[in-house]
XYZ file of C-alpha atoms in Angstrom:
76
model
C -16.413 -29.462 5.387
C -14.463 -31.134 8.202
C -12.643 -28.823 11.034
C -11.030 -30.160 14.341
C -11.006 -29.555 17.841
C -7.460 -28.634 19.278
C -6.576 -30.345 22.446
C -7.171 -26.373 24.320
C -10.853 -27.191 22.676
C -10.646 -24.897 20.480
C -12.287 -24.888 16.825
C -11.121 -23.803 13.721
C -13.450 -22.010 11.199
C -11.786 -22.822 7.944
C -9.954 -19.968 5.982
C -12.723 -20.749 2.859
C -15.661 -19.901 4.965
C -13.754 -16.680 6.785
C -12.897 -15.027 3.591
C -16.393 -16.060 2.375
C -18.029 -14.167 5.902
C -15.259 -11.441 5.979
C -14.222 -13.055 9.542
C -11.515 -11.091 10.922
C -9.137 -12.437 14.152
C -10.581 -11.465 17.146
C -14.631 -11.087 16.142
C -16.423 -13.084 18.240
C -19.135 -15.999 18.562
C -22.476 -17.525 19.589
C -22.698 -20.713 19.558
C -26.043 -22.961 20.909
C -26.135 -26.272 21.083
C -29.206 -27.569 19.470
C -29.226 -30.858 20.728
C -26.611 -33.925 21.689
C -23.865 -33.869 18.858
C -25.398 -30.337 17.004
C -24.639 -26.877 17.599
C -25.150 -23.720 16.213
C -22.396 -21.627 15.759
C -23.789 -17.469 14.752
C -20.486 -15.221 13.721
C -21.791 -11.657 16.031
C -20.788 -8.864 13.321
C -18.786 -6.392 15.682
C -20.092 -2.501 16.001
C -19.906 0.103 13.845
C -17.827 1.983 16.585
C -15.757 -0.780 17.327
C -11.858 0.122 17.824
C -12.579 4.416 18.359
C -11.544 4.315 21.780
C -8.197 2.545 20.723
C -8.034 5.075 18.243
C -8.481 7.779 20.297
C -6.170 6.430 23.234
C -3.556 6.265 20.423
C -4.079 9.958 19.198
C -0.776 12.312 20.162
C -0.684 14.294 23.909
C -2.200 17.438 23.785
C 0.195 20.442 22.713
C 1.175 18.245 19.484
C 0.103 20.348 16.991
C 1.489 23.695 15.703
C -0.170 25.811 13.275
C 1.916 26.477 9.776
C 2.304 29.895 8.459
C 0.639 30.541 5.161
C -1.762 32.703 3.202
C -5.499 33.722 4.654
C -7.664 32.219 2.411
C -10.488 35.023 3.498
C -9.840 37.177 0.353
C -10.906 33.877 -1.582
C-alpha cells in the first residue's frame, strides 16, 4: 500500500490498516530506521490507565453530591 508524506512531513497510516490495528487519534509511534530508504514504524499500544487523570480532573467539586431519602435496606 502506498501513503504520502505531507509537506509538514507528516505520514499517513491508511484508514484500512488503523481499523485493522484499532489505531485511535492521538496513540503514538516508534519508528527506526533500518537502513537508507527503510524504516520501521512499531504502533506503542497506550496504558491500561491511560486518560484516569483526565477523568478524574473532570469529576464534579467536592460538596456535589446529596444523599436521597429512601428506605434502609438493613431489615433486608
Amino acid at each position: 500500500m502506498t501513503t504520502i508524506i505531507s509537506s509538514k512531513g507528516q505520514l499517513v497510516l491508511p484508514s484500512e490498516f488503523r481499523q485493522m490495528d484499532g489505531v485511535q487519534a492521538g496513540e503514538t509511534f516508534e519508528i527506526e530506521r533500518l537502513e537508507a530508504g527503510q524504516y520501521l514504524l512499531k504502533h506503542q499500544k497506550p496504558a491500561a490507565n491511560q486518560g484516569v487523570v483526565n477523568w478524574l480532573v473532570e469529576c464534579p467539586d467536592k460538596g456535589w453530591f446529596e444523599p436521597i431519602p429512601s428506605e434502609s435496606t438493613d431489615t433486608l
